[in-house]
């Protein structure tokens, strides 16, 4: 029986495919390649298509014995979602509705879901616990939360078992440098900083320096993409072993400001990396730091790359060797 990975050509999806293959799993990847890269998929069967296309989904489920789904495919930019909410409802909520309908038709009742810290919105306390209130400040967070809730109701009604993994800030690249982060256009902090180091951009724009934090810039909890990948495998195992639906935060439990990330990248790369203060980005909370104790206790998850310098080093290794991302890759 295979594990279906939707969005398996994307950043976190492709790293998870490697983890699953290393664990000896049979993998099937679906990706529409709108933001994903075929070259990032290290193995398994590949289907190009869209989750909103029900006949396509039906074919994938008909042609394969699927045991469980790991669901990454989604639109995932906070700022963009505030400017353009409707595609988020379509690509996230409607697509997941189709996926779950098809799963249930084929009696597939295990799903590991790529959720996000953006489900919390502006937190009331730090570190954030899973039972804290969820008040998303963007359509991205709102649609991810709605999907989590849809899975929960589907558990009650149909016995669909889900593990939702609320990631904080995914960062870094595979330590072998085989794959890494490549968005076009790039909007994430660490890759943009590294593009400045590579001379591809003049400066890093710091989105707001008037937040209520020590240096005025937003604080985030950066977590290595391979640690996230490993958590998906552990979540799948937990569904196989005890079959209980659950929600887990995934972060390192340490916060770094935008300015601290830039400074660490200067040390790692040896480049000066000029910065310029820019306006705040819509939908950004000031401070997001996870408590991942629940995942550590219940799943036995333990982040390996738990310092920012190592995370940035793996990212730098990828960007330096692949300055044009997958485009320039042989
Ligand atoms: N950020 C920034 N300049 C950029 C990109 C991001 O100052 O060019 C900030 C952003 O406001 C946020 C943090 O860096 O506080 C992380 O943003 P990113 O887009 O990497 O991840 P997100 O938090 O949206 O998942």
CSV table of N, CA and C in Angstrom, one decimal, residues 69-215:
chain,number,residue,atom,x,y,z
A,69,UNK,N,-2.8,9.5,3.2
A,69,UNK,CA,-2.5,10.7,2.5
A,69,UNK,C,-1.7,11.6,3.4
A,70,UNK,N,-0.7,12.2,2.8
A,70,UNK,CA,0.0,13.4,3.5
A,70,UNK,C,-0.3,14.6,2.6
A,71,UNK,N,-1.0,15.5,3.1
A,71,UNK,CA,-1.6,16.6,2.3
A,71,UNK,C,-0.9,17.9,2.5
A,72,UNK,N,0.0,18.2,1.4
A,72,UNK,CA,0.7,19.5,1.4
A,72,UNK,C,0.1,20.5,0.5
A,73,UNK,N,-0.5,20.0,-0.6
A,73,UNK,CA,-0.9,20.9,-1.7
A,73,UNK,C,-1.8,22.0,-1.3
A,74,UNK,N,-1.3,23.3,-1.4
A,74,UNK,CA,-2.1,24.4,-1.0
A,74,UNK,C,-1.4,25.7,-1.4
A,75,UNK,N,-2.1,26.8,-1.4
A,75,UNK,CA,-1.5,28.1,-1.6
A,75,UNK,C,-1.1,28.5,-0.2
A,76,UNK,N,0.1,29.1,-0.1
A,76,UNK,CA,0.7,29.2,1.3
A,76,UNK,C,1.3,30.5,1.7
A,77,UNK,N,0.9,31.6,1.1
A,77,UNK,CA,1.6,32.9,1.4
A,77,UNK,C,0.6,33.8,2.2
A,78,UNK,N,1.0,34.2,3.4
A,78,UNK,CA,0.2,35.0,4.3
A,78,UNK,C,-0.2,36.3,3.6
A,79,UNK,N,0.8,37.0,3.1
A,79,UNK,CA,0.6,38.4,2.5
A,79,UNK,C,-0.3,38.3,1.3
A,80,UNK,N,0.0,37.3,0.4
A,80,UNK,CA,-0.8,37.2,-0.8
A,80,UNK,C,-2.2,36.9,-0.5
A,81,UNK,N,-2.4,36.0,0.5
A,81,UNK,CA,-3.8,35.6,0.8
A,81,UNK,C,-4.6,36.8,1.3
A,82,UNK,N,-4.0,37.8,1.9
A,82,UNK,CA,-4.8,39.0,2.3
A,82,UNK,C,-5.2,39.8,1.1
A,83,UNK,N,-4.3,39.9,0.1
A,83,UNK,CA,-4.6,40.6,-1.1
A,83,UNK,C,-5.6,39.9,-2.0
A,84,UNK,N,-5.4,38.5,-2.0
A,84,UNK,CA,-6.3,37.7,-2.9
A,84,UNK,C,-6.9,36.5,-2.2
A,85,UNK,N,-7.9,36.7,-1.4
A,85,UNK,CA,-8.4,35.6,-0.5
A,85,UNK,C,-9.1,34.5,-1.3
A,86,UNK,N,-9.8,34.8,-2.4
A,86,UNK,CA,-10.6,33.8,-3.1
A,86,UNK,C,-9.8,32.6,-3.6
A,87,UNK,N,-8.6,32.8,-4.2
A,87,UNK,CA,-7.9,31.6,-4.6
A,87,UNK,C,-7.5,30.7,-3.4
A,88,UNK,N,-7.4,31.3,-2.2
A,88,UNK,CA,-7.1,30.5,-1.0
A,88,UNK,C,-8.3,29.6,-0.6
A,89,UNK,N,-9.5,30.1,-0.8
A,89,UNK,CA,-10.6,29.3,-0.5
A,89,UNK,C,-10.7,28.2,-1.5
A,90,UNK,N,-10.4,28.5,-2.7
A,90,UNK,CA,-10.5,27.5,-3.8
A,90,UNK,C,-9.4,26.4,-3.7
A,91,UNK,N,-8.1,26.9,-3.6
A,91,UNK,CA,-7.0,26.0,-3.7
A,91,UNK,C,-6.8,25.2,-2.4
A,92,UNK,N,-7.3,25.8,-1.3
A,92,UNK,CA,-7.1,25.1,0.0
A,92,UNK,C,-8.3,24.4,0.4
A,93,UNK,N,-9.4,25.1,0.6
A,93,UNK,CA,-10.6,24.5,1.1
A,93,UNK,C,-11.3,23.6,0.1
A,94,UNK,N,-11.6,24.1,-1.1
A,94,UNK,CA,-12.3,23.3,-2.0
A,94,UNK,C,-11.5,22.1,-2.5
A,95,UNK,N,-10.2,22.3,-2.7
A,95,UNK,CA,-9.4,21.2,-3.1
A,95,UNK,C,-9.3,20.1,-2.0
A,96,UNK,N,-9.3,20.5,-0.7
A,96,UNK,CA,-9.2,19.5,0.4
A,96,UNK,C,-10.6,18.8,0.5
A,97,UNK,N,-11.6,19.5,0.2
A,97,UNK,CA,-13.0,18.9,0.2
A,97,UNK,C,-13.0,17.7,-0.8
A,98,UNK,N,-12.5,18.0,-2.1
A,98,UNK,CA,-12.4,17.0,-3.1
A,98,UNK,C,-11.6,15.8,-2.7
A,99,UNK,N,-10.4,16.1,-2.1
A,99,UNK,CA,-9.5,15.1,-1.7
A,99,UNK,C,-10.2,14.2,-0.7
A,100,UNK,N,-10.8,14.8,0.4
A,100,UNK,CA,-11.4,13.9,1.4
A,100,UNK,C,-12.6,13.1,0.9
A,101,UNK,N,-13.4,13.7,0.0
A,101,UNK,CA,-14.5,13.0,-0.6
A,101,UNK,C,-13.9,11.7,-1.3
A,102,UNK,N,-12.9,12.0,-2.1
A,102,UNK,CA,-12.3,10.8,-2.9
A,102,UNK,C,-11.7,9.8,-2.0
A,103,UNK,N,-11.0,10.3,-0.9
A,103,UNK,CA,-10.5,9.3,0.0
A,103,UNK,C,-11.6,8.4,0.6
A,104,UNK,N,-12.6,9.1,1.0
A,104,UNK,CA,-13.7,8.3,1.7
A,104,UNK,C,-14.4,7.4,0.8
A,105,UNK,N,-14.5,7.8,-0.5
A,105,UNK,CA,-15.1,6.9,-1.5
A,105,UNK,C,-14.3,5.6,-1.7
A,106,UNK,N,-12.9,5.8,-1.5
A,106,UNK,CA,-12.0,4.6,-1.6
A,106,UNK,C,-11.6,4.0,-0.2
A,107,UNK,N,-12.4,4.4,0.8
A,107,UNK,CA,-12.2,3.9,2.1
A,107,UNK,C,-10.8,4.1,2.7
A,108,UNK,N,-10.2,5.3,2.3
A,108,UNK,CA,-8.9,5.7,2.8
A,108,UNK,C,-9.2,6.7,4.0
A,109,UNK,N,-8.7,6.3,5.2
A,109,UNK,CA,-9.2,7.1,6.3
A,109,UNK,C,-8.1,7.6,7.2
A,110,UNK,N,-6.9,7.8,6.6
A,110,UNK,CA,-5.8,8.4,7.4
A,110,UNK,C,-5.2,9.5,6.6
A,111,UNK,N,-5.1,10.7,7.3
A,111,UNK,CA,-4.5,11.9,6.6
A,111,UNK,C,-3.6,12.6,7.6
A,112,UNK,N,-2.4,12.9,7.1
A,112,UNK,CA,-1.5,13.8,7.8
A,112,UNK,C,-1.6,15.1,7.1
A,113,UNK,N,-1.8,16.2,7.8
A,113,UNK,CA,-2.1,17.5,7.2
A,113,UNK,C,-1.1,18.6,7.5
A,114,UNK,N,-0.7,19.2,6.5
A,114,UNK,CA,0.2,20.3,6.6
A,114,UNK,C,-0.5,21.6,7.0
A,115,UNK,N,-0.5,21.8,8.4
A,115,UNK,CA,-1.2,23.0,8.9
A,115,UNK,C,-0.1,24.1,9.3
A,116,UNK,N,-0.5,25.0,10.0
A,116,UNK,CA,0.4,26.2,10.2
A,116,UNK,C,0.2,26.9,11.5
A,117,UNK,N,1.2,27.6,11.9
A,117,UNK,CA,1.1,28.5,13.1
A,117,UNK,C,0.2,29.7,12.8
A,118,UNK,N,-0.1,29.9,11.5
A,118,UNK,CA,-1.0,31.0,11.1
A,118,UNK,C,-2.4,30.8,11.5
A,119,UNK,N,-2.7,29.5,12.0
A,119,UNK,CA,-4.1,29.3,12.5
A,119,UNK,C,-4.3,30.0,13.8
A,120,UNK,N,-3.2,30.4,14.5
A,120,UNK,CA,-3.4,31.0,15.8
A,120,UNK,C,-3.7,32.5,15.7
A,121,UNK,N,-3.2,33.2,14.7
A,121,UNK,CA,-3.3,34.6,14.7
A,121,UNK,C,-2.3,35.2,15.7
A,122,UNK,N,-2.7,36.4,16.2
A,122,UNK,CA,-1.9,37.1,17.2
A,122,UNK,C,-2.0,36.3,18.6
A,123,UNK,N,-0.9,35.7,19.0
A,123,UNK,CA,-1.1,34.8,20.2
A,123,UNK,C,-1.3,35.6,21.5
A,124,UNK,N,-2.0,35.0,22.4
A,124,UNK,CA,-2.2,35.6,23.7
A,124,UNK,C,-1.1,35.3,24.7
A,125,UNK,N,-0.4,34.2,24.5
A,125,UNK,CA,0.7,33.8,25.3
A,125,UNK,C,1.8,33.1,24.5
A,126,UNK,N,3.0,33.2,25.0
A,126,UNK,CA,4.2,32.5,24.4
A,126,UNK,C,4.8,31.6,25.4
A,127,UNK,N,5.2,30.4,25.1
A,127,UNK,CA,5.0,29.7,23.8
A,127,UNK,C,3.6,29.3,23.6
A,128,UNK,N,3.3,29.1,22.3
A,128,UNK,CA,1.9,28.8,21.9
A,128,UNK,C,1.7,27.3,22.1
A,129,UNK,N,0.5,27.0,22.8
A,129,UNK,CA,0.1,25.6,23.0
A,129,UNK,C,-1.0,25.3,22.0
A,130,UNK,N,-1.2,24.0,21.7
A,130,UNK,CA,-2.2,23.6,20.8
A,130,UNK,C,-3.6,24.0,21.2
A,131,UNK,N,-3.8,24.0,22.5
A,131,UNK,CA,-5.2,24.3,22.9
A,131,UNK,C,-5.5,25.9,23.0
A,132,UNK,N,-4.5,26.7,22.7
A,132,UNK,CA,-4.7,28.1,22.7
A,132,UNK,C,-5.7,28.5,21.6
A,133,UNK,N,-6.2,29.7,21.8
A,133,UNK,CA,-7.3,30.1,20.9
A,133,UNK,C,-6.8,30.4,19.5
A,134,UNK,N,-7.6,30.1,18.5
A,134,UNK,CA,-7.2,30.3,17.1
A,134,UNK,C,-8.0,31.4,16.5
A,135,UNK,N,-7.4,32.5,16.1
A,135,UNK,CA,-8.0,33.6,15.5
A,135,UNK,C,-7.1,34.1,14.3
A,136,UNK,N,-7.2,33.4,13.2
A,136,UNK,CA,-6.2,33.7,12.1
A,136,UNK,C,-6.3,35.2,11.7
A,137,UNK,N,-5.2,35.7,11.3
A,137,UNK,CA,-5.1,37.1,10.8
A,137,UNK,C,-5.0,37.2,9.3
A,138,UNK,N,-5.1,36.0,8.6
A,138,UNK,CA,-5.0,36.0,7.2
A,138,UNK,C,-5.9,34.9,6.6
A,139,UNK,N,-6.4,35.0,5.4
A,139,UNK,CA,-7.1,34.0,4.7
A,139,UNK,C,-6.3,32.7,4.6
A,140,UNK,N,-5.0,32.8,4.6
A,140,UNK,CA,-4.2,31.6,4.6
A,140,UNK,C,-4.4,30.8,5.9
A,141,UNK,N,-4.3,31.4,7.0
A,141,UNK,CA,-4.5,30.8,8.3
A,141,UNK,C,-5.9,30.3,8.5
A,142,UNK,N,-6.8,31.2,8.0
A,142,UNK,CA,-8.3,30.9,8.1
A,142,UNK,C,-8.6,29.6,7.3
A,143,UNK,N,-8.1,29.5,6.1
A,143,UNK,CA,-8.5,28.3,5.3
A,143,UNK,C,-7.8,27.0,5.9
A,144,UNK,N,-6.6,27.2,6.4
A,144,UNK,CA,-5.9,26.0,7.0
A,144,UNK,C,-6.7,25.6,8.2
A,145,UNK,N,-7.2,26.5,9.0
A,145,UNK,CA,-7.9,26.2,10.2
A,145,UNK,C,-9.3,25.5,9.8
A,146,UNK,N,-9.9,26.0,8.8
A,146,UNK,CA,-11.1,25.4,8.3
A,146,UNK,C,-10.9,24.0,7.9
A,147,UNK,N,-9.8,23.7,7.3
A,147,UNK,CA,-9.5,22.4,6.8
A,147,UNK,C,-9.3,21.4,8.0
A,148,UNK,N,-8.6,21.9,9.0
A,148,UNK,CA,-8.4,21.1,10.3
A,148,UNK,C,-9.8,20.8,10.8
A,149,UNK,N,-10.7,21.8,10.8
A,149,UNK,CA,-12.0,21.5,11.4
A,149,UNK,C,-12.8,20.6,10.6
A,150,UNK,N,-12.6,20.7,9.2
A,150,UNK,CA,-13.3,19.8,8.3
A,150,UNK,C,-12.9,18.3,8.7
A,151,UNK,N,-11.6,18.1,8.9
A,151,UNK,CA,-11.1,16.8,9.2
A,151,UNK,C,-11.7,16.3,10.5
A,152,UNK,N,-11.8,17.2,11.5
A,152,UNK,CA,-12.3,16.7,12.8
A,152,UNK,C,-13.8,16.3,12.7
A,153,UNK,N,-14.6,17.1,11.9
A,153,UNK,CA,-16.0,16.7,11.8
A,153,UNK,C,-16.1,15.4,11.0
A,154,UNK,N,-15.2,15.2,10.0
A,154,UNK,CA,-15.2,14.0,9.2
A,154,UNK,C,-14.7,12.8,10.0
A,155,UNK,N,-14.0,13.0,11.1
A,155,UNK,CA,-13.7,11.9,12.0
A,155,UNK,C,-14.9,11.5,12.7
A,156,UNK,N,-15.6,12.5,13.3
A,156,UNK,CA,-16.9,12.2,14.0
A,156,UNK,C,-17.9,11.5,13.1
A,157,UNK,N,-18.0,12.0,11.9
A,157,UNK,CA,-19.1,11.4,11.0
A,157,UNK,C,-18.7,10.1,10.3
A,158,UNK,N,-17.4,10.1,9.8
A,158,UNK,CA,-17.0,9.0,8.9
A,158,UNK,C,-15.8,8.2,9.4
A,159,UNK,N,-15.2,8.6,10.6
A,159,UNK,CA,-14.1,7.9,11.1
A,159,UNK,C,-12.8,8.2,10.3
A,160,UNK,N,-12.7,9.4,9.7
A,160,UNK,CA,-11.5,9.8,9.1
A,160,UNK,C,-10.5,10.3,10.2
A,161,UNK,N,-9.3,9.7,10.2
A,161,UNK,CA,-8.3,10.0,11.3
A,161,UNK,C,-7.3,11.0,10.7
A,162,UNK,N,-7.1,12.1,11.4
A,162,UNK,CA,-6.2,13.1,10.9
A,162,UNK,C,-5.2,13.5,11.9
A,163,UNK,N,-4.0,13.8,11.5
A,163,UNK,CA,-3.0,14.5,12.3
A,163,UNK,C,-2.7,15.8,11.6
A,164,UNK,N,-3.0,16.9,12.3
A,164,UNK,CA,-2.7,18.2,11.7
A,164,UNK,C,-1.4,18.7,12.3
A,165,UNK,N,-0.4,19.1,11.5
A,165,UNK,CA,0.9,19.5,12.0
A,165,UNK,C,1.0,21.0,11.8
A,166,UNK,N,1.0,21.8,12.8
A,166,UNK,CA,1.0,23.3,12.7
A,166,UNK,C,2.5,23.7,12.7
A,167,UNK,N,3.0,23.9,11.5
A,167,UNK,CA,4.4,24.3,11.5
A,167,UNK,C,4.6,25.8,11.8
A,168,UNK,N,5.7,26.0,12.4
A,168,UNK,CA,6.1,27.4,12.6
A,168,UNK,C,6.9,27.8,11.3
A,169,UNK,N,8.1,28.4,11.3
A,169,UNK,CA,8.7,28.8,10.1
A,169,UNK,C,9.7,27.7,9.5
A,170,UNK,N,9.2,27.1,8.5
A,170,UNK,CA,10.1,26.1,7.8
A,170,UNK,C,11.3,26.7,7.2
A,171,UNK,N,12.4,26.1,7.4
A,171,UNK,CA,13.6,26.7,6.8
A,171,UNK,C,14.7,25.7,6.6
A,172,UNK,N,15.8,26.0,5.9
A,172,UNK,CA,16.9,25.1,5.6
A,172,UNK,C,16.6,24.2,4.4
A,173,UNK,N,17.6,23.3,4.2
A,173,UNK,CA,17.5,22.5,3.0
A,173,UNK,C,18.1,21.1,3.4
A,174,UNK,N,17.8,20.1,2.5
A,174,UNK,CA,18.4,18.8,2.7
A,174,UNK,C,19.9,18.9,2.9
A,175,UNK,N,20.4,18.2,4.0
A,175,UNK,CA,21.8,18.4,4.3
A,175,UNK,C,22.8,17.9,3.2
A,176,UNK,N,22.3,17.1,2.3
A,176,UNK,CA,23.2,16.7,1.2
A,176,UNK,C,23.2,17.7,0.1
A,177,UNK,N,22.3,18.7,0.2
A,177,UNK,CA,22.3,19.8,-0.9
A,177,UNK,C,21.5,19.3,-2.1
A,178,UNK,N,20.8,18.2,-2.0
A,178,UNK,CA,20.1,17.6,-3.2
A,178,UNK,C,18.9,18.5,-3.6
A,179,UNK,N,18.2,18.9,-2.6
A,179,UNK,CA,17.0,19.8,-2.8
A,179,UNK,C,17.0,20.9,-1.8
A,180,UNK,N,16.2,21.9,-2.0
A,180,UNK,CA,16.1,23.0,-1.1
A,180,UNK,C,14.9,23.9,-1.4
A,181,UNK,N,14.9,25.1,-0.9
A,181,UNK,CA,13.8,26.0,-1.1
A,181,UNK,C,13.9,26.7,-2.4
A,182,UNK,N,12.8,26.8,-3.2
A,182,UNK,CA,12.9,27.5,-4.5
A,182,UNK,C,11.5,27.9,-4.9
A,183,UNK,N,11.1,29.2,-4.5
A,183,UNK,CA,9.8,29.7,-4.8
A,183,UNK,C,10.1,30.8,-5.9
A,184,UNK,N,9.1,30.9,-6.8
A,184,UNK,CA,9.2,32.0,-7.8
A,184,UNK,C,7.9,32.7,-8.0
A,185,UNK,N,7.8,34.0,-7.6
A,185,UNK,CA,8.9,34.8,-6.9
A,185,UNK,C,9.1,34.3,-5.5
A,186,UNK,N,10.3,34.5,-5.0
A,186,UNK,CA,10.6,34.1,-3.6
A,186,UNK,C,10.0,35.2,-2.7
A,187,UNK,N,9.4,34.7,-1.6
A,187,UNK,CA,8.9,35.7,-0.6
A,187,UNK,C,9.3,35.4,0.8
A,188,UNK,N,10.0,34.3,1.0
A,188,UNK,CA,10.4,34.0,2.4
A,188,UNK,C,11.7,34.6,2.8
A,189,UNK,N,11.8,34.8,4.1
A,189,UNK,CA,12.9,35.6,4.6
A,189,UNK,C,14.3,35.0,4.3
A,190,UNK,N,14.5,33.8,4.7
A,190,UNK,CA,15.9,33.2,4.6
A,190,UNK,C,16.4,33.1,3.2
A,191,UNK,N,15.6,32.6,2.3
A,191,UNK,CA,16.1,32.5,0.9
A,191,UNK,C,16.3,33.9,0.3
A,192,UNK,N,15.5,34.9,0.7
A,192,UNK,CA,15.7,36.3,0.1
A,192,UNK,C,17.0,36.8,0.7
A,193,UNK,N,17.3,36.6,2.0
A,193,UNK,CA,18.5,37.1,2.6
A,193,UNK,C,19.7,36.5,1.8
A,194,UNK,N,19.6,35.2,1.5
A,194,UNK,CA,20.7,34.5,0.8
A,194,UNK,C,20.8,34.9,-0.6
A,195,UNK,N,19.7,35.3,-1.2
A,195,UNK,CA,19.8,35.9,-2.6
A,195,UNK,C,20.6,37.2,-2.5
A,196,UNK,N,20.4,38.0,-1.4
A,196,UNK,CA,21.2,39.2,-1.3
A,196,UNK,C,22.7,38.9,-1.2
A,197,UNK,N,23.0,37.8,-0.4
A,197,UNK,CA,24.4,37.4,-0.2
A,197,UNK,C,25.0,37.0,-1.5
A,198,UNK,N,24.2,36.4,-2.4
A,198,UNK,CA,24.7,35.9,-3.7
A,198,UNK,C,24.7,37.1,-4.7
A,199,UNK,N,24.3,38.3,-4.3
A,199,UNK,CA,24.4,39.4,-5.2
A,199,UNK,C,23.2,39.4,-6.2
A,200,UNK,N,22.2,38.6,-5.9
A,200,UNK,CA,21.0,38.6,-6.8
A,200,UNK,C,20.0,39.7,-6.5
A,201,UNK,N,20.1,40.2,-5.3
A,201,UNK,CA,19.3,41.4,-4.9
A,201,UNK,C,20.2,42.3,-4.1
A,202,UNK,N,19.7,43.6,-4.1
A,202,UNK,CA,20.6,44.6,-3.5
A,202,UNK,C,20.5,44.6,-2.0
A,203,UNK,N,19.3,44.4,-1.4
A,203,UNK,CA,19.2,44.5,0.0
A,203,UNK,C,18.0,43.7,0.4
A,204,UNK,N,18.0,43.3,1.7
A,204,UNK,CA,16.8,42.6,2.3
A,204,UNK,C,15.9,43.7,2.9
A,205,UNK,N,14.6,43.7,2.5
A,205,UNK,CA,13.6,44.6,3.1
A,205,UNK,C,13.1,44.0,4.4
A,206,UNK,N,13.3,44.8,5.4
A,206,UNK,CA,12.8,44.3,6.7
A,206,UNK,C,11.3,44.8,6.9
A,207,UNK,N,10.4,43.9,7.0
A,207,UNK,CA,9.0,44.3,7.0
A,207,UNK,C,8.5,44.8,8.3
A,208,UNK,N,8.8,46.1,8.6
A,208,UNK,CA,8.4,46.7,9.9
A,208,UNK,C,9.4,46.6,11.0
A,209,UNK,N,9.8,47.8,11.6
A,209,UNK,CA,10.7,47.7,12.7
A,209,UNK,C,10.0,48.4,13.9
A,210,UNK,N,8.7,48.4,13.9
A,210,UNK,CA,7.9,49.1,15.0
A,210,UNK,C,7.0,48.1,15.7
A,211,UNK,N,7.4,46.8,15.6
A,211,UNK,CA,6.6,45.8,16.3
A,211,UNK,C,7.0,45.9,17.8
A,212,UNK,N,6.1,45.4,18.7
A,212,UNK,CA,6.4,45.4,20.1
A,212,UNK,C,7.4,44.3,20.5
A,213,UNK,N,8.5,44.3,19.9
A,213,UNK,CA,9.6,43.3,20.2
A,213,UNK,C,10.8,44.1,20.5
A,214,UNK,N,11.9,43.4,21.1
A,214,UNK,CA,13.1,44.1,21.5
A,214,UNK,C,13.7,45.0,20.5
A,215,UNK,N,13.9,44.4,19.2
A,215,UNK,CA,14.5,45.3,18.2
A,215,UNK,C,13.5,45.8,17.2
